């Protein structure tokens, strides 16, 4: 089955440590996204990538880093510079826009709950 | 910058009744996409409905329909014959035709009363 997989589901990090969240998709999508969701709040865009080896900062990129070395993978690193990293993180993918076509919606993984201990 | 505003933090509806969730957005683009996503307690995001800005006809998906007013930059979601399973957080989202930046509103919690 095609889909998007995030791992792990739960992650604990000590203060001052970097941690990497995994996101893999087999939908052959060009675009991938990382969002942060805080309790009772909406999704805020951290980083997004339209194509391999290219990515752009979203609205809250500070303290985060990403890479896009393969089409299928878009890992997110939460660095020690992120002051309040405890949150729910969602990864998504979609077809690349610019074609005025259907099937442009984003598909989401099941999320990773990151807690700083 | 594009922004999406959902002015209703929480809404309630009686089972079998109709409810409308509001969404407005700000953009200078003429070609874009709008979406409504549902997030149940499992936190899995589920696409409810999609609208292409170049289409004048409002999108419908079974009990879900939208009222797309391009000039007013408004995109409301109507849920007819509400069911208990409709209870969730609903997010309005915008994506411009070029650029792939998908932006979400803050969400509306929908409660369905039996």
Short mmCIF file of C-alpha atoms in Angstrom, two decimals:
data_model
loop_
_atom_site.label_atom_id
_atom_site.label_comp_id
_atom_site.label_asym_id
_atom_site.label_seq_id
_atom_site.Cartn_x
_atom_site.Cartn_y
_atom_site.Cartn_z
CA UNK A 1 0.00 0.00 0.00
CA UNK A 2 1.22 3.49 -0.82
CA UNK A 3 1.56 5.84 2.07
CA UNK A 4 3.66 8.02 4.29
CA UNK A 5 5.39 6.65 7.38
CA UNK A 6 6.71 8.55 10.35
CA UNK A 7 8.86 7.03 13.02
CA UNK A 8 9.05 6.73 15.90
CA UNK A 9 5.53 7.38 17.18
CA UNK A 10 6.85 8.61 20.53
CA UNK A 11 10.26 10.15 21.14
CA UNK A 12 11.91 11.42 24.29
CA UNK A 13 14.83 13.80 24.25
CA UNK A 14 17.06 15.15 26.96
CA UNK A 15 17.65 18.86 27.02
CA UNK A 16 20.63 19.86 24.91
CA UNK A 17 20.41 16.86 22.59
CA UNK A 18 19.68 16.79 18.89
CA UNK A 19 17.09 14.30 17.69
CA UNK A 20 15.99 13.24 14.20
CA UNK A 21 12.44 12.39 13.17
CA UNK A 22 12.01 10.10 10.19
CA UNK A 23 9.55 10.56 7.33
CA UNK A 24 9.34 8.19 4.35
CA UNK A 25 6.81 8.11 1.50
CA UNK A 26 6.27 5.67 -1.36
CA UNK A 27 3.68 7.77 -3.19
CA UNK A 28 6.21 9.13 -5.71
CA UNK A 29 5.44 12.64 -4.49
CA UNK A 30 7.85 15.47 -5.22
CA UNK A 31 6.79 17.76 -2.38
CA UNK A 32 7.20 17.02 1.31
CA UNK A 33 6.43 19.06 4.42
CA UNK A 34 7.03 19.18 8.16
CA UNK A 35 4.51 20.72 10.54
CA UNK A 36 4.44 21.29 14.26
CA UNK A 37 1.19 21.07 16.22
CA UNK A 38 0.89 22.28 19.80
CA UNK A 39 -2.06 21.27 22.01
CA UNK A 40 -5.33 22.70 20.72
CA UNK A 41 -3.59 24.61 17.97
CA UNK A 42 -3.22 24.49 14.24
CA UNK A 43 -0.40 23.23 12.09
CA UNK A 44 2.59 25.50 11.71
CA UNK A 45 4.94 24.93 8.80
CA UNK A 46 8.56 24.23 9.74
CA UNK A 47 10.18 23.31 6.40
CA UNK A 48 9.02 22.16 3.00
CA UNK A 49 10.67 20.71 -0.06
CA UNK A 50 9.44 20.78 -3.64
CA UNK A 51 12.12 18.56 -5.10
CA UNK A 52 15.17 16.52 -4.17
CA UNK A 53 18.14 18.53 -2.86
CA UNK A 54 15.99 21.61 -2.37
CA UNK A 55 14.02 22.88 0.63
CA UNK A 56 12.64 26.13 2.01
CA UNK A 57 12.05 27.48 5.49
CA UNK A 58 8.50 27.68 6.70
CA UNK A 59 7.15 29.98 9.37
CA UNK A 60 8.97 28.47 12.36
CA UNK A 61 12.26 27.04 11.02
CA UNK A 62 14.51 28.29 13.82
CA UNK A 63 16.02 25.41 15.77
CA UNK A 64 15.21 22.83 13.10
CA UNK A 65 17.08 21.42 10.11
CA UNK A 66 16.14 19.12 7.23
CA UNK A 67 17.69 17.29 4.30
CA UNK A 68 16.22 15.95 1.08
CA UNK A 69 18.79 13.60 -0.43
CA UNK A 70 16.20 11.15 -1.72
CA UNK A 71 12.73 11.69 -3.12
CA UNK A 72 11.25 9.26 -0.62
CA UNK A 73 12.79 10.70 2.53
CA UNK A 74 12.60 14.03 4.37
CA UNK A 75 14.08 13.72 7.88
CA UNK A 76 13.69 16.53 10.42
CA UNK A 77 16.35 17.24 13.04
CA UNK A 78 15.29 19.08 16.16
CA UNK A 79 18.43 20.76 17.42
CA UNK A 80 19.37 21.94 20.89
CA UNK A 81 18.73 25.48 19.64
CA UNK A 82 14.97 24.79 19.59
CA UNK A 83 13.91 26.18 22.98
CA UNK A 84 10.54 24.50 23.27
CA UNK A 85 10.59 21.32 21.20
CA UNK A 86 7.87 19.37 23.01
CA UNK A 87 5.09 19.03 20.43
CA UNK A 88 3.38 16.77 17.92
CA UNK A 89 5.16 16.67 14.56
CA UNK A 90 3.41 15.83 11.30
CA UNK A 91 5.02 15.02 7.99
CA UNK A 92 3.11 15.28 4.71
CA UNK A 93 3.69 14.83 1.00
CA UNK A 94 1.91 15.91 -2.17
CA UNK A 95 2.29 16.09 -5.89
CA UNK A 96 4.27 19.08 -7.02
CA UNK A 97 2.02 22.02 -7.74
CA UNK A 98 2.05 24.08 -10.88
CA UNK A 99 -0.05 21.88 -13.09
CA UNK A 100 -3.60 23.00 -12.31
CA UNK A 101 -4.49 19.38 -11.89
CA UNK A 102 -6.50 17.32 -9.49
CA UNK A 103 -4.98 15.07 -6.82
CA UNK A 104 -3.10 17.99 -5.33
CA UNK A 105 -3.97 17.29 -1.73
CA UNK A 106 -1.37 16.46 0.89
CA UNK A 107 -1.20 13.05 2.52
CA UNK A 108 -0.10 12.89 6.13
CA UNK A 109 1.80 10.48 8.31
CA UNK A 110 0.52 9.48 11.72
CA UNK A 111 2.81 11.87 13.54
CA UNK A 112 5.60 11.78 16.11
CA UNK A 113 5.06 12.98 19.65
CA UNK A 114 8.32 14.50 20.91
CA UNK A 115 8.80 15.14 24.61
CA UNK A 116 11.77 16.79 26.26
CA UNK A 117 12.65 15.21 29.60
CA UNK B 1 2.43 36.20 2.95
CA UNK B 2 -0.56 33.96 2.66
CA UNK B 3 -2.65 33.53 5.81
CA UNK B 4 -5.66 31.41 6.68
CA UNK B 5 -8.10 32.44 9.41
CA UNK B 6 -10.65 30.27 11.14
CA UNK B 7 -12.60 32.53 13.46
CA UNK B 8 -14.54 29.80 15.29
CA UNK B 9 -12.37 27.98 17.84
CA UNK B 10 -15.23 25.64 18.70
CA UNK B 11 -18.66 24.73 17.29
CA UNK B 12 -21.43 22.40 18.41
CA UNK B 13 -24.17 20.74 16.38
CA UNK B 14 -27.00 18.37 17.16
CA UNK B 15 -26.86 15.00 15.47
CA UNK B 16 -28.66 15.06 12.08
CA UNK B 17 -28.50 18.87 11.95
CA UNK B 18 -26.41 21.08 9.65
CA UNK B 19 -23.38 23.13 10.68
CA UNK B 20 -21.16 25.58 8.80
CA UNK B 21 -17.50 26.18 9.60
CA UNK B 22 -15.96 29.46 8.47
CA UNK B 23 -12.62 30.12 6.80
CA UNK B 24 -11.12 33.21 5.23
CA UNK B 25 -7.75 33.57 3.58
CA UNK B 26 -5.50 36.28 2.31
CA UNK B 27 -3.60 36.01 -0.95
CA UNK B 28 -2.65 38.06 -3.97
CA UNK B 29 -2.57 34.98 -6.19
CA UNK B 30 -5.31 34.17 -8.68
CA UNK B 31 -4.64 30.45 -8.99
CA UNK B 32 -4.59 28.33 -5.86
CA UNK B 33 -6.17 25.40 -4.04
CA UNK B 34 -8.22 25.28 -0.88
CA UNK B 35 -8.77 22.28 1.36
CA UNK B 36 -10.67 21.18 4.43
CA UNK B 37 -8.98 18.52 6.54
CA UNK B 38 -10.41 16.62 9.47
CA UNK B 39 -8.31 15.53 12.45
CA UNK B 40 -10.11 13.06 14.76
CA UNK B 41 -8.74 12.14 18.20
CA UNK B 42 -6.38 9.65 16.53
CA UNK B 43 -4.65 12.78 15.09
CA UNK B 44 -4.57 11.29 11.58
CA UNK B 45 -5.25 14.06 9.07
CA UNK B 46 -8.00 13.18 6.59
CA UNK B 47 -8.88 15.19 3.51
CA UNK B 48 -12.56 16.17 3.53
CA UNK B 49 -12.89 18.28 0.42
CA UNK B 50 -10.84 20.23 -2.13
CA UNK B 51 -11.58 23.31 -4.25
CA UNK B 52 -9.59 24.67 -7.17
CA UNK B 53 -9.78 28.46 -7.32
CA UNK B 54 -10.30 28.50 -11.09
CA UNK B 55 -13.50 26.47 -10.72
CA UNK B 56 -16.59 28.53 -10.03
CA UNK B 57 -18.68 25.53 -9.02
CA UNK B 58 -18.62 24.72 -5.32
CA UNK B 59 -17.15 21.33 -4.46
CA UNK B 60 -19.31 18.67 -2.81
CA UNK B 61 -18.49 15.30 -1.29
CA UNK B 62 -21.55 13.47 -0.02
CA UNK B 63 -22.66 15.34 3.15
CA UNK B 64 -19.87 17.88 2.85
CA UNK B 65 -20.03 20.95 0.65
CA UNK B 66 -18.27 24.28 0.45
CA UNK B 67 -19.30 27.84 -0.23
CA UNK B 68 -16.37 29.32 -2.14
CA UNK B 69 -16.51 33.08 -2.55
CA UNK B 70 -13.33 34.04 -4.41
CA UNK B 71 -13.82 37.79 -4.35
CA UNK B 72 -14.49 37.73 -0.62
CA UNK B 73 -11.68 35.18 -0.06
CA UNK B 74 -14.04 33.01 1.90
CA UNK B 75 -14.22 29.20 1.96
CA UNK B 76 -16.79 27.79 4.39
CA UNK B 77 -17.56 24.11 4.97
CA UNK B 78 -21.13 22.88 5.39
CA UNK B 79 -21.75 19.52 7.01
CA UNK B 80 -25.27 18.21 6.51
CA UNK B 81 -26.96 15.46 8.53
CA UNK B 82 -24.19 15.60 11.13
CA UNK B 83 -23.08 12.30 12.59
CA UNK B 84 -21.24 11.46 15.80
CA UNK B 85 -18.24 10.43 13.72
CA UNK B 86 -17.94 13.97 12.38
CA UNK B 87 -16.70 15.17 15.76
CA UNK B 88 -13.10 16.29 15.21
CA UNK B 89 -10.83 19.26 14.67
CA UNK B 90 -11.33 20.75 11.21
CA UNK B 91 -8.59 22.66 9.43
CA UNK B 92 -8.88 24.94 6.44
CA UNK B 93 -5.76 25.03 4.24
CA UNK B 94 -4.45 27.02 1.28
CA UNK B 95 -1.84 26.22 -1.32
CA UNK B 96 -0.93 28.50 -4.18
CA UNK B 97 -0.62 27.13 -7.69
CA UNK B 98 3.14 27.53 -7.76
CA UNK B 99 5.42 27.11 -4.79
CA UNK B 100 3.98 24.21 -2.85
CA UNK B 101 3.66 26.12 0.41
CA UNK B 102 0.67 24.57 2.16
CA UNK B 103 -0.66 26.86 4.92
CA UNK B 104 -3.22 25.89 7.57
CA UNK B 105 -5.63 27.81 9.76
CA UNK B 106 -5.76 27.38 13.54
CA UNK B 107 -8.61 24.87 13.37
CA UNK B 108 -12.19 24.56 14.62
CA UNK B 109 -13.20 21.90 17.12
CA UNK B 110 -16.56 20.42 16.13
CA UNK B 111 -18.62 18.69 18.81
CA UNK B 112 -21.64 16.60 17.81
CA UNK B 113 -24.39 16.12 20.41
CA UNK B 114 -26.60 13.04 20.42
#
